[in-house]
Short mmCIF file of C-alpha atoms in Angstrom, two decimals:
data_model
loop_
_atom_site.label_atom_id
_atom_site.label_comp_id
_atom_site.label_asym_id
_atom_site.label_seq_id
_atom_site.Cartn_x
_atom_site.Cartn_y
_atom_site.Cartn_z
CA MET A 1 -10.70 -165.80 7.04
CA GLN A 2 -13.73 -166.52 4.85
CA LEU A 3 -13.26 -163.41 2.69
CA LEU A 4 -9.67 -164.38 1.87
CA ASP A 5 -10.85 -167.90 1.02
CA ARG A 6 -13.42 -166.45 -1.39
CA VAL A 7 -10.80 -164.24 -3.04
CA ARG A 8 -8.40 -167.20 -3.36
CA TYR A 9 -11.15 -169.26 -5.00
CA HIS A 10 -11.97 -166.60 -7.59
CA CYS A 11 -8.27 -166.04 -8.34
CA GLN A 12 -7.89 -169.75 -9.08
CA GLU A 13 -11.18 -170.32 -10.92
CA ARG A 14 -11.39 -167.10 -12.97
CA PRO A 15 -7.93 -165.52 -13.01
CA ASP A 16 -8.68 -163.45 -16.13
CA THR A 17 -11.75 -161.72 -14.66
CA PRO A 18 -11.05 -158.02 -13.97
CA ALA A 19 -10.88 -157.37 -10.23
CA LEU A 20 -10.47 -153.59 -10.53
CA ILE A 21 -10.89 -151.13 -13.37
CA GLY A 22 -9.76 -147.54 -12.86
CA SER A 23 -11.50 -144.66 -14.58
CA THR A 24 -8.44 -142.78 -15.88
CA ASN A 25 -6.51 -145.26 -18.03
CA PRO A 26 -6.28 -148.98 -18.86
CA GLY A 27 -3.08 -149.28 -16.82
CA LYS A 28 -5.13 -148.85 -13.68
CA SER A 29 -6.78 -152.24 -14.11
CA VAL A 30 -5.94 -155.67 -12.71
CA THR A 31 -7.30 -159.22 -13.05
CA PHE A 32 -7.96 -161.57 -10.15
CA GLY A 33 -4.94 -163.65 -11.13
CA GLN A 34 -2.66 -160.61 -11.19
CA LEU A 35 -4.11 -159.33 -7.93
CA TRP A 36 -3.34 -162.60 -6.15
CA SER A 37 0.18 -162.70 -7.57
CA TYR A 38 0.85 -159.11 -6.50
CA SER A 39 -0.52 -159.76 -3.02
CA SER A 40 1.62 -162.91 -2.66
CA SER A 41 4.81 -160.98 -3.38
CA ILE A 42 3.79 -158.15 -1.04
CA ALA A 43 2.87 -160.63 1.71
CA ALA A 44 6.26 -162.36 1.33
CA TYR A 45 7.99 -158.98 1.56
CA LEU A 46 6.07 -158.01 4.71
CA HIS A 47 6.71 -161.42 6.26
CA GLU A 48 10.47 -160.94 5.77
CA THR A 49 10.64 -157.36 6.99
CA LEU A 50 8.05 -157.19 9.79
CA PRO A 51 7.15 -159.44 12.73
CA VAL A 52 3.83 -161.28 12.43
CA ASN A 53 2.00 -159.48 15.22
CA ASN A 54 -1.06 -157.92 13.54
CA ASP A 55 0.45 -154.43 13.85
CA PRO A 56 -1.14 -152.15 11.26
CA VAL A 57 0.60 -151.13 8.05
CA ILE A 58 -0.25 -147.81 6.38
CA VAL A 59 -1.30 -148.25 2.75
CA TYR A 60 -1.03 -144.88 0.98
CA GLY A 61 -2.38 -144.18 -2.49
CA HIS A 62 -5.54 -143.68 -4.51
CA LYS A 63 -7.81 -146.44 -5.82
CA SER A 64 -5.05 -148.34 -7.61
CA PRO A 65 -4.40 -152.06 -8.19
CA LEU A 66 -1.29 -151.78 -5.99
CA MET A 67 -3.36 -150.35 -3.16
CA LEU A 68 -5.86 -153.22 -3.34
CA ALA A 69 -3.04 -155.78 -3.62
CA SER A 70 -1.38 -154.20 -0.58
CA PHE A 71 -4.59 -154.64 1.44
CA LEU A 72 -4.59 -158.35 0.61
CA GLY A 73 -0.83 -158.63 1.18
CA CYS A 74 -1.25 -157.19 4.66
CA MET A 75 -4.13 -159.53 5.46
CA ARG A 76 -2.28 -162.61 4.18
CA SER A 77 0.90 -161.79 6.13
CA GLY A 78 -0.98 -161.21 9.38
CA HIS A 79 -1.18 -157.42 9.42
CA ALA A 80 -4.04 -154.98 9.58
CA TYR A 81 -3.99 -152.24 6.97
CA VAL A 82 -4.61 -148.52 7.45
CA PRO A 83 -5.95 -147.04 4.19
CA ILE A 84 -4.94 -143.42 3.54
CA ASP A 85 -6.17 -141.71 0.39
CA ALA A 86 -3.54 -139.46 -1.16
CA TYR A 87 -6.05 -136.85 -2.33
CA SER A 88 -8.34 -136.48 0.68
CA VAL A 89 -6.02 -136.79 3.70
CA PRO A 90 -3.63 -133.83 4.29
CA LYS A 91 -0.03 -134.41 5.33
CA GLU A 92 -0.53 -133.29 8.96
CA ARG A 93 -3.29 -135.86 9.35
CA VAL A 94 -1.03 -138.54 7.85
CA ALA A 95 1.61 -137.58 10.41
CA SER A 96 -0.94 -137.78 13.24
CA ILE A 97 -2.02 -141.27 12.16
CA ALA A 98 1.59 -142.43 11.86
CA GLY A 99 2.36 -140.98 15.28
CA GLN A 100 -0.49 -142.90 16.90
CA ILE A 101 0.68 -146.15 15.31
CA ARG A 102 4.27 -145.53 16.39
CA GLU A 103 3.19 -144.81 19.96
CA LYS A 104 1.50 -148.20 20.27
CA ALA A 105 3.43 -150.43 17.84
CA GLY A 106 6.90 -148.92 18.13
CA ASN A 107 7.46 -148.58 14.39
CA VAL A 108 5.47 -147.59 11.33
CA ALA A 109 5.53 -149.35 7.97
CA VAL A 110 4.12 -147.59 4.90
CA LEU A 111 3.33 -149.17 1.53
CA ALA A 112 2.99 -146.22 -0.85
CA SER A 113 1.52 -146.61 -4.33
CA LEU A 114 1.78 -142.82 -4.76
CA PRO A 115 4.59 -140.56 -3.48
CA LEU A 116 4.18 -139.19 0.01
CA PRO A 117 4.40 -135.38 0.20
CA GLU A 118 8.08 -134.49 0.67
CA SER A 119 7.44 -132.64 3.91
CA ALA A 120 5.43 -135.55 5.26
CA GLU A 121 7.97 -138.18 4.19
CA GLY A 122 10.78 -136.34 5.94
CA SER A 123 8.90 -135.90 9.21
CA LEU A 124 7.13 -139.24 9.58
CA ASP A 125 10.13 -141.38 10.59
CA VAL A 126 8.64 -144.48 8.96
CA MET A 127 9.79 -147.61 7.18
CA LEU A 128 8.69 -146.44 3.74
CA THR A 129 8.26 -148.64 0.67
CA PRO A 130 7.96 -146.02 -2.12
CA PRO A 131 5.91 -146.50 -5.32
CA LEU A 132 8.69 -147.77 -7.60
CA ALA A 133 9.92 -150.23 -5.00
CA LEU A 134 6.38 -151.41 -4.24
CA ARG A 135 5.74 -151.94 -7.94
CA ASP A 136 8.94 -153.94 -8.28
CA ILE A 137 8.06 -156.05 -5.23
CA ALA A 138 4.55 -156.77 -6.52
CA ASN A 139 5.90 -157.88 -9.91
CA GLN A 140 8.42 -160.36 -8.49
CA GLY A 141 5.95 -163.25 -8.71
CA ILE A 142 6.99 -164.74 -5.36
CA PRO A 143 4.56 -167.44 -4.18
CA TYR A 144 3.38 -167.17 -0.59
CA ASN A 145 1.66 -169.71 1.63
CA ASP A 146 -0.53 -167.76 4.04
CA GLU A 147 -1.92 -170.79 5.88
CA LYS A 148 -0.10 -169.93 9.13
CA THR A 149 0.02 -166.15 8.88
CA ALA A 150 -3.29 -164.89 7.43
CA ILE A 151 -5.56 -162.92 9.72
CA SER A 152 -8.62 -164.61 11.20
CA ASP A 153 -11.29 -164.23 13.87
CA GLU A 154 -10.39 -161.39 16.27
CA ASP A 155 -7.27 -160.30 14.38
CA LEU A 156 -7.60 -156.78 13.05
CA MET A 157 -8.36 -156.55 9.33
CA TYR A 158 -8.19 -152.78 9.01
CA VAL A 159 -7.99 -149.59 11.05
CA ILE A 160 -9.85 -146.62 9.58
CA PHE A 161 -9.19 -143.24 11.15
CA THR A 162 -12.21 -140.97 11.57
CA SER A 163 -12.63 -137.45 12.88
CA GLY A 164 -11.82 -137.07 16.59
CA SER A 165 -13.25 -134.52 19.03
CA THR A 166 -9.85 -134.00 20.70
CA GLY A 167 -8.28 -132.70 17.51
CA SER A 168 -6.70 -136.04 16.59
CA PRO A 169 -8.32 -138.68 14.36
CA LYS A 170 -9.54 -141.90 16.02
CA GLY A 171 -8.60 -145.29 14.60
CA VAL A 172 -11.54 -147.73 14.48
CA GLN A 173 -10.30 -151.33 14.81
CA VAL A 174 -12.33 -153.69 12.61
CA THR A 175 -11.63 -157.42 12.93
CA ALA A 176 -11.61 -160.24 10.40
CA SER A 177 -14.72 -161.74 12.00
CA CYS A 178 -16.54 -158.39 11.78
CA VAL A 179 -16.00 -158.31 8.01
CA ASP A 180 -16.76 -162.02 7.58
CA ASN A 181 -20.08 -161.41 9.32
CA PHE A 182 -20.79 -158.23 7.34
CA TYR A 183 -20.23 -159.07 3.68
CA PRO A 184 -22.65 -162.07 3.32
CA TRP A 185 -25.47 -159.81 4.50
CA ALA A 186 -24.47 -157.12 2.00
CA LEU A 187 -24.40 -159.70 -0.81
CA GLU A 188 -27.82 -161.00 0.22
CA PHE A 189 -29.74 -157.72 0.36
CA SER A 190 -28.00 -156.49 -2.82
CA GLN A 191 -29.08 -159.74 -4.55
CA ILE A 192 -25.58 -160.63 -5.75
CA ASP A 193 -26.00 -164.15 -7.10
CA LYS A 194 -23.31 -164.53 -9.79
CA PRO A 195 -19.68 -163.64 -10.47
CA GLY A 196 -18.59 -160.93 -12.89
CA MET A 197 -20.92 -158.14 -11.75
CA GLY A 198 -19.66 -154.54 -11.72
CA PHE A 199 -19.56 -152.58 -8.44
CA LEU A 200 -19.22 -148.81 -8.61
CA ASN A 201 -16.72 -147.31 -6.16
CA GLN A 202 -17.26 -143.61 -5.39
CA ALA A 203 -15.73 -143.25 -1.92
CA PRO A 204 -11.96 -143.15 -1.28
CA PHE A 205 -10.59 -146.28 0.38
CA SER A 206 -9.92 -144.29 3.59
CA PHE A 207 -13.71 -143.84 3.95
CA ASP A 208 -15.38 -146.97 5.30
CA LEU A 209 -18.28 -146.73 2.84
CA SER A 210 -15.83 -148.20 0.30
CA VAL A 211 -15.73 -151.45 2.31
CA TYR A 212 -19.23 -152.13 0.96
CA GLU A 213 -18.25 -152.47 -2.70
CA LEU A 214 -14.72 -153.69 -1.99
CA THR A 215 -15.86 -156.74 -0.01
CA MET A 216 -18.87 -157.46 -2.23
CA ALA A 217 -16.75 -157.39 -5.38
CA LEU A 218 -13.94 -159.52 -3.94
CA ALA A 219 -16.28 -162.04 -2.32
CA SER A 220 -18.48 -162.51 -5.39
CA GLY A 221 -15.78 -162.50 -8.08
CA GLY A 222 -17.00 -159.14 -9.35
CA THR A 223 -15.22 -156.07 -10.64
CA LEU A 224 -14.54 -152.92 -8.64
CA LEU A 225 -15.20 -149.92 -10.91
CA CYS A 226 -13.23 -147.06 -9.37
CA LEU A 227 -14.15 -143.44 -9.98
CA GLU A 228 -10.82 -141.70 -9.46
CA LYS A 229 -10.44 -138.08 -8.40
CA GLU A 230 -9.45 -136.90 -11.87
CA THR A 231 -12.68 -138.35 -13.24
CA LEU A 232 -14.85 -137.11 -10.39
CA ASP A 233 -13.56 -133.59 -11.04
CA HIS A 234 -14.88 -133.71 -14.62
CA PRO A 235 -18.59 -134.72 -14.81
CA ALA A 236 -18.48 -135.41 -18.55
CA ASP A 237 -15.64 -137.89 -18.06
CA MET A 238 -17.52 -139.51 -15.18
CA LEU A 239 -20.66 -140.04 -17.27
CA SER A 240 -18.54 -141.42 -20.10
CA PHE A 241 -16.92 -143.93 -17.74
CA LEU A 242 -20.29 -145.01 -16.30
CA ASN A 243 -21.62 -145.57 -19.80
CA LYS A 244 -18.53 -147.55 -20.76
CA VAL A 245 -18.40 -149.95 -17.78
CA HIS A 246 -22.17 -150.38 -17.17
CA PRO A 247 -22.16 -151.03 -13.39
CA ASP A 248 -24.65 -153.48 -11.91
CA ILE A 249 -24.38 -152.24 -8.31
CA TRP A 250 -24.03 -148.62 -7.24
CA VAL A 251 -22.68 -147.69 -3.78
CA SER A 252 -22.43 -144.03 -2.76
CA THR A 253 -23.57 -141.32 -0.42
CA PRO A 254 -26.93 -139.70 -1.25
CA SER A 255 -25.14 -136.38 -1.88
CA PHE A 256 -23.18 -137.94 -4.72
CA ALA A 257 -26.41 -139.16 -6.29
CA ASP A 258 -27.86 -135.65 -5.95
CA MET A 259 -24.85 -134.27 -7.81
CA CYS A 260 -25.33 -136.81 -10.60
CA LEU A 261 -29.06 -136.09 -10.84
CA ALA A 262 -28.24 -132.48 -11.74
CA ASN A 263 -27.22 -133.85 -15.17
CA LYS A 264 -30.16 -134.70 -17.42
CA ASP A 265 -28.17 -137.55 -19.00
CA PHE A 266 -28.01 -139.39 -15.68
CA ARG A 267 -30.73 -141.95 -16.43
CA ARG A 268 -31.40 -145.55 -17.41
CA GLU A 269 -29.90 -145.20 -20.91
CA LEU A 270 -26.54 -144.31 -19.34
CA MET A 271 -26.39 -147.46 -17.19
CA PRO A 272 -28.73 -150.10 -18.66
CA ASN A 273 -27.43 -152.85 -16.34
CA LEU A 274 -27.86 -150.95 -13.09
CA ALA A 275 -29.94 -153.14 -10.77
CA THR A 276 -29.38 -151.81 -7.25
CA MET A 277 -28.30 -148.56 -5.63
CA VAL A 278 -27.00 -148.84 -2.05
CA PHE A 279 -26.87 -145.69 0.07
CA CYS A 280 -25.18 -145.10 3.39
CA GLY A 281 -23.23 -142.39 5.21
CA GLU A 282 -25.94 -139.74 5.48
CA THR A 283 -29.69 -139.19 5.19
CA LEU A 284 -31.38 -140.33 1.97
CA THR A 285 -34.33 -138.00 1.34
CA ASN A 286 -37.68 -138.95 -0.15
CA GLN A 287 -37.02 -136.44 -2.94
CA THR A 288 -33.71 -137.98 -4.01
CA ALA A 289 -35.08 -141.52 -3.92
CA GLY A 290 -38.12 -140.44 -5.95
CA LYS A 291 -35.99 -138.84 -8.67
CA LEU A 292 -33.86 -141.97 -8.94
CA LEU A 293 -36.86 -144.27 -9.36
CA ASP A 294 -38.25 -141.92 -12.02
CA ARG A 295 -34.96 -141.89 -13.96
CA PHE A 296 -34.13 -145.61 -13.59
CA GLN A 297 -37.11 -147.83 -14.23
CA GLY A 298 -36.93 -151.14 -12.33
CA LEU A 299 -34.19 -149.92 -9.98
CA ARG A 300 -33.92 -151.24 -6.41
CA ILE A 301 -32.88 -148.61 -3.85
CA MET A 302 -31.47 -149.86 -0.55
CA ASN A 303 -31.26 -147.36 2.31
CA THR A 304 -28.80 -148.48 4.99
CA TYR A 305 -27.41 -147.20 8.27
CA GLY A 306 -24.37 -147.81 10.41
CA PRO A 307 -21.27 -146.09 11.81
CA THR A 308 -17.67 -147.09 11.08
CA GLU A 309 -17.60 -148.67 14.55
CA SER A 310 -20.11 -151.35 13.49
CA THR A 311 -18.46 -152.25 10.15
CA VAL A 312 -20.07 -150.02 7.54
CA ALA A 313 -23.79 -150.70 8.08
CA VAL A 314 -26.17 -152.80 10.17
CA THR A 315 -29.68 -151.97 8.92
CA SER A 316 -31.29 -151.95 5.49
CA VAL A 317 -34.61 -151.39 3.77
CA GLU A 318 -35.72 -151.42 0.14
CA VAL A 319 -37.26 -148.04 -0.60
CA SER A 320 -40.72 -148.27 -2.16
CA LYS A 321 -42.83 -145.67 -3.96
CA GLU A 322 -45.23 -145.75 -1.00
CA MET A 323 -42.39 -144.80 1.36
CA ILE A 324 -41.29 -142.00 -0.96
CA GLU A 325 -44.80 -140.55 -1.21
CA SER A 326 -45.27 -140.65 2.57
CA PRO A 327 -44.82 -137.35 4.45
CA GLU A 328 -42.55 -139.20 6.88
CA PRO A 329 -38.76 -139.30 6.30
CA LEU A 330 -37.41 -142.60 4.98
CA THR A 331 -36.68 -145.28 7.55
CA VAL A 332 -33.24 -146.91 7.54
CA GLY A 333 -34.72 -150.37 7.97
CA LYS A 334 -34.34 -153.37 10.23
CA PRO A 335 -31.09 -154.76 11.67
CA ARG A 336 -29.24 -157.60 9.98
CA THR A 337 -29.13 -161.06 11.59
CA GLY A 338 -26.39 -160.87 14.20
CA THR A 339 -27.22 -157.29 15.19
CA ARG A 340 -29.58 -155.92 17.83
CA ILE A 341 -30.55 -152.25 18.05
CA HIS A 342 -31.42 -150.60 21.35
CA ILE A 343 -32.71 -147.08 21.91
CA ALA A 344 -31.43 -145.79 25.25
CA ASN A 345 -32.06 -142.71 27.35
CA SER A 346 -29.29 -140.62 28.93
CA ASP A 347 -29.08 -143.10 31.82
CA GLY A 348 -28.52 -146.03 29.45
CA ASN A 349 -31.95 -147.60 29.99
CA ASP A 350 -33.88 -149.02 27.04
CA LEU A 351 -36.77 -146.93 25.74
CA LEU A 352 -40.09 -148.16 24.37
CA PRO A 353 -40.98 -148.33 20.65
CA GLY A 354 -41.82 -144.86 19.39
CA GLU A 355 -39.53 -143.08 21.86
CA TRP A 356 -36.44 -141.20 20.66
CA GLY A 357 -33.04 -141.71 22.24
CA GLU A 358 -29.48 -142.82 21.56
CA ILE A 359 -28.95 -145.67 19.10
CA VAL A 360 -26.94 -148.50 20.67
CA ILE A 361 -25.67 -151.24 18.35
CA GLU A 362 -24.98 -154.71 19.73
CA GLY A 363 -23.69 -157.56 17.61
CA ASP A 364 -21.05 -159.53 15.77
CA THR A 365 -19.88 -156.67 13.53
CA VAL A 366 -19.12 -154.17 16.31
CA ALA A 367 -15.48 -153.09 16.15
CA LYS A 368 -12.82 -153.79 18.75
CA GLY A 369 -12.61 -150.19 19.90
CA TYR A 370 -10.22 -147.36 19.10
CA PHE A 371 -6.59 -147.99 18.27
CA GLY A 372 -4.35 -147.11 21.21
CA ARG A 373 -7.18 -145.27 22.99
CA SER A 374 -8.49 -147.43 25.80
CA ASP A 375 -10.00 -144.31 27.38
CA LEU A 376 -12.18 -143.52 24.37
CA THR A 377 -12.99 -147.22 23.91
CA ALA A 378 -14.28 -147.44 27.47
CA GLN A 379 -16.53 -144.42 26.90
CA SER A 380 -18.34 -145.83 23.88
CA PHE A 381 -17.85 -149.62 23.79
CA GLY A 382 -18.82 -152.42 26.13
CA GLU A 383 -19.69 -156.13 26.29
CA SER A 384 -22.94 -157.96 26.98
CA ASP A 385 -24.32 -161.49 26.85
CA GLY A 386 -23.95 -163.03 23.40
CA SER A 387 -26.11 -166.14 23.76
CA TRP A 388 -28.75 -164.66 21.42
CA LEU A 389 -26.39 -164.70 18.41
CA PRO A 390 -26.84 -167.38 15.69
CA ALA A 391 -23.36 -168.66 16.63
CA GLN A 392 -23.79 -168.41 20.38
CA ARG A 393 -21.07 -166.57 22.28
CA ASP A 394 -20.35 -165.87 25.90
CA SER A 395 -20.22 -162.17 25.14
CA VAL A 396 -20.75 -159.68 22.33
CA ARG A 397 -19.59 -156.10 21.90
CA TYR A 398 -21.91 -153.10 21.82
CA TYR A 399 -21.34 -149.52 20.72
CA ARG A 400 -23.08 -146.34 21.85
CA THR A 401 -23.33 -144.40 18.60
CA GLY A 402 -24.23 -140.92 19.80
CA ASP A 403 -26.88 -140.94 17.05
CA GLU A 404 -30.50 -140.13 17.79
CA GLY A 405 -33.02 -142.71 16.68
CA MET A 406 -36.31 -144.45 17.30
CA LEU A 407 -37.60 -147.99 16.76
CA ASP A 408 -41.19 -148.06 15.55
CA PRO A 409 -43.65 -150.84 16.51
CA LEU A 410 -42.65 -152.79 13.37
CA GLY A 411 -38.98 -152.80 14.39
CA GLN A 412 -37.91 -150.27 11.74
CA LEU A 413 -35.16 -147.87 12.77
CA HIS A 414 -35.66 -144.15 12.23
CA PHE A 415 -32.54 -141.95 12.28
CA ARG A 416 -32.68 -138.25 13.16
CA GLY A 417 -29.03 -137.12 13.45
CA ARG A 418 -26.21 -136.66 15.94
CA LEU A 419 -26.72 -136.13 19.66
CA ASP A 420 -23.35 -134.43 20.05
CA LEU A 421 -21.09 -132.23 17.96
CA GLN A 422 -20.54 -134.82 15.28
CA VAL A 423 -22.16 -134.27 11.89
CA LYS A 424 -22.13 -135.95 8.50
CA LEU A 425 -21.49 -133.82 5.43
CA ASN A 426 -21.52 -135.49 2.00
CA GLY A 427 -21.13 -138.81 3.80
CA TYR A 428 -18.02 -137.78 5.75
CA ARG A 429 -18.21 -137.93 9.52
CA ILE A 430 -16.90 -134.70 11.03
CA GLU A 431 -16.22 -133.72 14.63
CA LEU A 432 -16.89 -130.00 14.87
CA GLY A 433 -14.58 -129.87 17.88
CA GLU A 434 -11.64 -130.93 15.72
CA ILE A 435 -12.18 -127.99 13.36
CA GLU A 436 -12.50 -125.61 16.30
CA GLU A 437 -9.27 -126.91 17.79
CA ARG A 438 -7.43 -126.35 14.51
CA LEU A 439 -8.85 -122.83 14.20
CA CYS A 440 -7.88 -121.92 17.75
CA ALA A 441 -4.34 -123.15 17.10
CA LEU A 442 -3.92 -120.29 14.58
CA GLU A 443 -2.46 -117.11 16.05
CA GLN A 444 -5.09 -115.01 14.26
CA VAL A 445 -7.88 -116.73 16.24
CA ALA A 446 -8.80 -116.15 19.88
CA ALA A 447 -11.93 -118.30 19.94
CA ALA A 448 -14.03 -120.24 17.47
CA CYS A 449 -17.27 -122.18 17.18
CA VAL A 450 -18.28 -124.26 14.17
CA VAL A 451 -21.94 -124.97 13.50
CA PRO A 452 -23.85 -126.72 10.70
CA ALA A 453 -26.04 -124.85 8.23
CA TYR A 454 -29.09 -126.63 6.83
CA ARG A 455 -31.11 -126.31 3.64
CA ASN A 456 -34.48 -128.08 3.45
CA GLU A 457 -33.65 -129.92 6.69
CA LYS A 458 -30.44 -131.33 5.19
CA LEU A 459 -26.90 -130.38 6.18
CA ALA A 460 -25.56 -128.10 3.43
CA HIS A 461 -22.25 -126.76 4.79
CA LEU A 462 -20.33 -125.63 7.88
CA VAL A 463 -20.06 -122.11 9.29
CA ALA A 464 -17.26 -120.99 11.61
CA TYR A 465 -17.79 -118.11 14.03
CA VAL A 466 -14.42 -116.59 14.89
CA VAL A 467 -13.17 -114.07 17.44
CA SER A 468 -9.96 -112.51 16.12
CA GLY A 469 -6.84 -112.91 18.21
CA ALA A 470 -5.29 -109.55 17.28
CA HIS A 471 -5.96 -106.35 15.40
CA ARG A 472 -6.07 -106.98 11.67
CA ASP A 473 -5.93 -104.76 8.62
CA GLN A 474 -7.61 -107.14 6.17
CA SER A 475 -11.32 -107.19 5.45
CA ASP A 476 -13.47 -109.99 6.88
CA PHE A 477 -13.57 -111.58 3.43
CA GLN A 478 -9.78 -111.54 3.00
CA GLU A 479 -9.17 -112.75 6.54
CA GLY A 480 -11.68 -115.55 6.05
CA LEU A 481 -9.87 -116.72 2.93
CA ALA A 482 -6.57 -116.65 4.83
CA LEU A 483 -7.99 -118.80 7.64
CA LYS A 484 -9.42 -121.33 5.18
CA ASP A 485 -6.06 -121.52 3.45
CA ALA A 486 -4.30 -122.09 6.79
CA LEU A 487 -6.68 -124.94 7.65
CA LYS A 488 -5.91 -126.79 4.42
CA SER A 489 -2.59 -128.06 5.79
CA SER A 490 -4.23 -129.91 8.68
CA LEU A 491 -7.81 -130.72 7.65
CA PRO A 492 -9.37 -132.54 4.68
CA HIS A 493 -11.27 -130.37 2.22
CA TYR A 494 -14.66 -131.53 3.48
CA MET A 495 -13.87 -130.18 6.98
CA ILE A 496 -13.05 -126.64 5.83
CA PRO A 497 -15.96 -124.31 6.77
CA LYS A 498 -17.63 -122.79 3.72
CA LYS A 499 -18.35 -119.56 5.57
CA ILE A 500 -16.38 -117.73 8.27
CA VAL A 501 -18.16 -115.05 10.31
CA PHE A 502 -16.19 -112.69 12.55
CA ILE A 503 -17.80 -111.62 15.83
CA ASP A 504 -16.60 -109.71 18.90
CA ALA A 505 -17.39 -112.52 21.37
CA LEU A 506 -18.97 -115.95 21.37
CA PRO A 507 -22.43 -116.00 23.00
CA VAL A 508 -22.99 -117.95 26.19
CA THR A 509 -26.03 -119.43 27.93
CA PRO A 510 -27.18 -118.28 31.39
CA ASN A 511 -25.07 -121.03 32.99
CA GLY A 512 -21.95 -119.82 31.20
CA LYS A 513 -21.73 -122.45 28.47
CA LEU A 514 -21.16 -121.66 24.82
CA ASP A 515 -24.54 -121.07 23.19
CA ARG A 516 -24.17 -123.20 20.09
CA LYS A 517 -27.90 -123.30 19.47
CA LEU A 518 -28.04 -119.52 19.17
CA LEU A 519 -25.27 -119.49 16.58
CA ALA A 520 -26.78 -122.43 14.69
CA SER A 521 -30.18 -120.71 14.57
CA GLN A 522 -28.64 -117.83 12.62
CA ASN A 523 -27.65 -120.10 9.74
CA LYS A 524 -29.97 -120.91 6.90
CA ALA A 525 -28.22 -122.17 3.78
#
């Protein structure tokens, strides 16, 4: 795999260069030389304890050197990794992911750099390597030759689980070749031309946005600058860290930039080296981009688009002042080499430039489908002729995104939002059906519908309309708090509705279907 070759090169040529710096304490840092040594020992351990069959290994933790070394150890020993962030993935979701892996692979291996919740550890039935043991293994200094075992081509590199409409998360299978085709493009449009640059990491490793900075830093010999939860929870500490490490490249959701812009000290003096900001995961507004260019003179802003199923992103555009001042929303740019974008109608036929329809992504970074879910894979993925690719192939995968978009006459992609019940809030992809299923599983709930609430045409939060399942003595406010608290055991924080409204019955359309549009029209943030 080309990415592994690049990492190996940097570990040999500049072993003392920091590969990762954590925001909470110096102990959360690691050099390239240490990273390679740790990954060698972990790879040797996995090779001894697991068959080389590309089965995924859960890597549990939070933005630590051990977590990054475990990713590389998995890749070098022939295994895909499943990143699970300890602070954003609740224990029931961890159990669901482990159950899906067990159902297909037969057993589940977990490398934990932080302790699993006791209740989760006891119920998962996994081969667990706990934090102390993992640390001891990493420090053994065992050399490992990965020539015959490292992943390559169509082997899975990672499986990231996203929100699923059936109530269970879906595992997106991303191959080694997908990532090898993705990261050179990211380096090119970000203008990464030397080693030692600093890449800001905002997203947890279980969110595929993090693959942007992770692969760019590893491939270029740069440093991953990780904003940990403890720092993100304290804005003053975050600004202090940014001023200390002086990132060159910023990768985040637009919402995170909006949060930072609320602080008057978030400006060029804070980060004098900042050259490029890369945005993905949700809509970047003209207003946000304009504020950033005003605060950071000489800054390049790259607006990008792509779902997890096409390896992070597939289009990009540098945002100019002319684009910001236009009354039109910002475009998300043109597709990378190796990607073709189609706009299709409901029958799957291509539409003309200027017509809105479903965005279909075809190319050499489209994922292999959903882990253990051939039914869902068949619904959204397919294959077509690949002779148009730079490296000609007999076939290439395509993915029907469910996103609404339009290609203008210049080939620029315009993104409008989801065609179905999937939304993006603060960069996180959320299936509203999953929240509804969790609500309806509670005995206090007879029926539920979750809808988005918008402010200034941007998704602000989620609202749940609930029909109570039994007589209750508590007020609506108290009952709403109780339902939110009950959801916390099975859903991440970003999927908990901000507002819960109790109604006698859910409205229906004349044909008997749930009238979501009516409920959504009642919500203005």
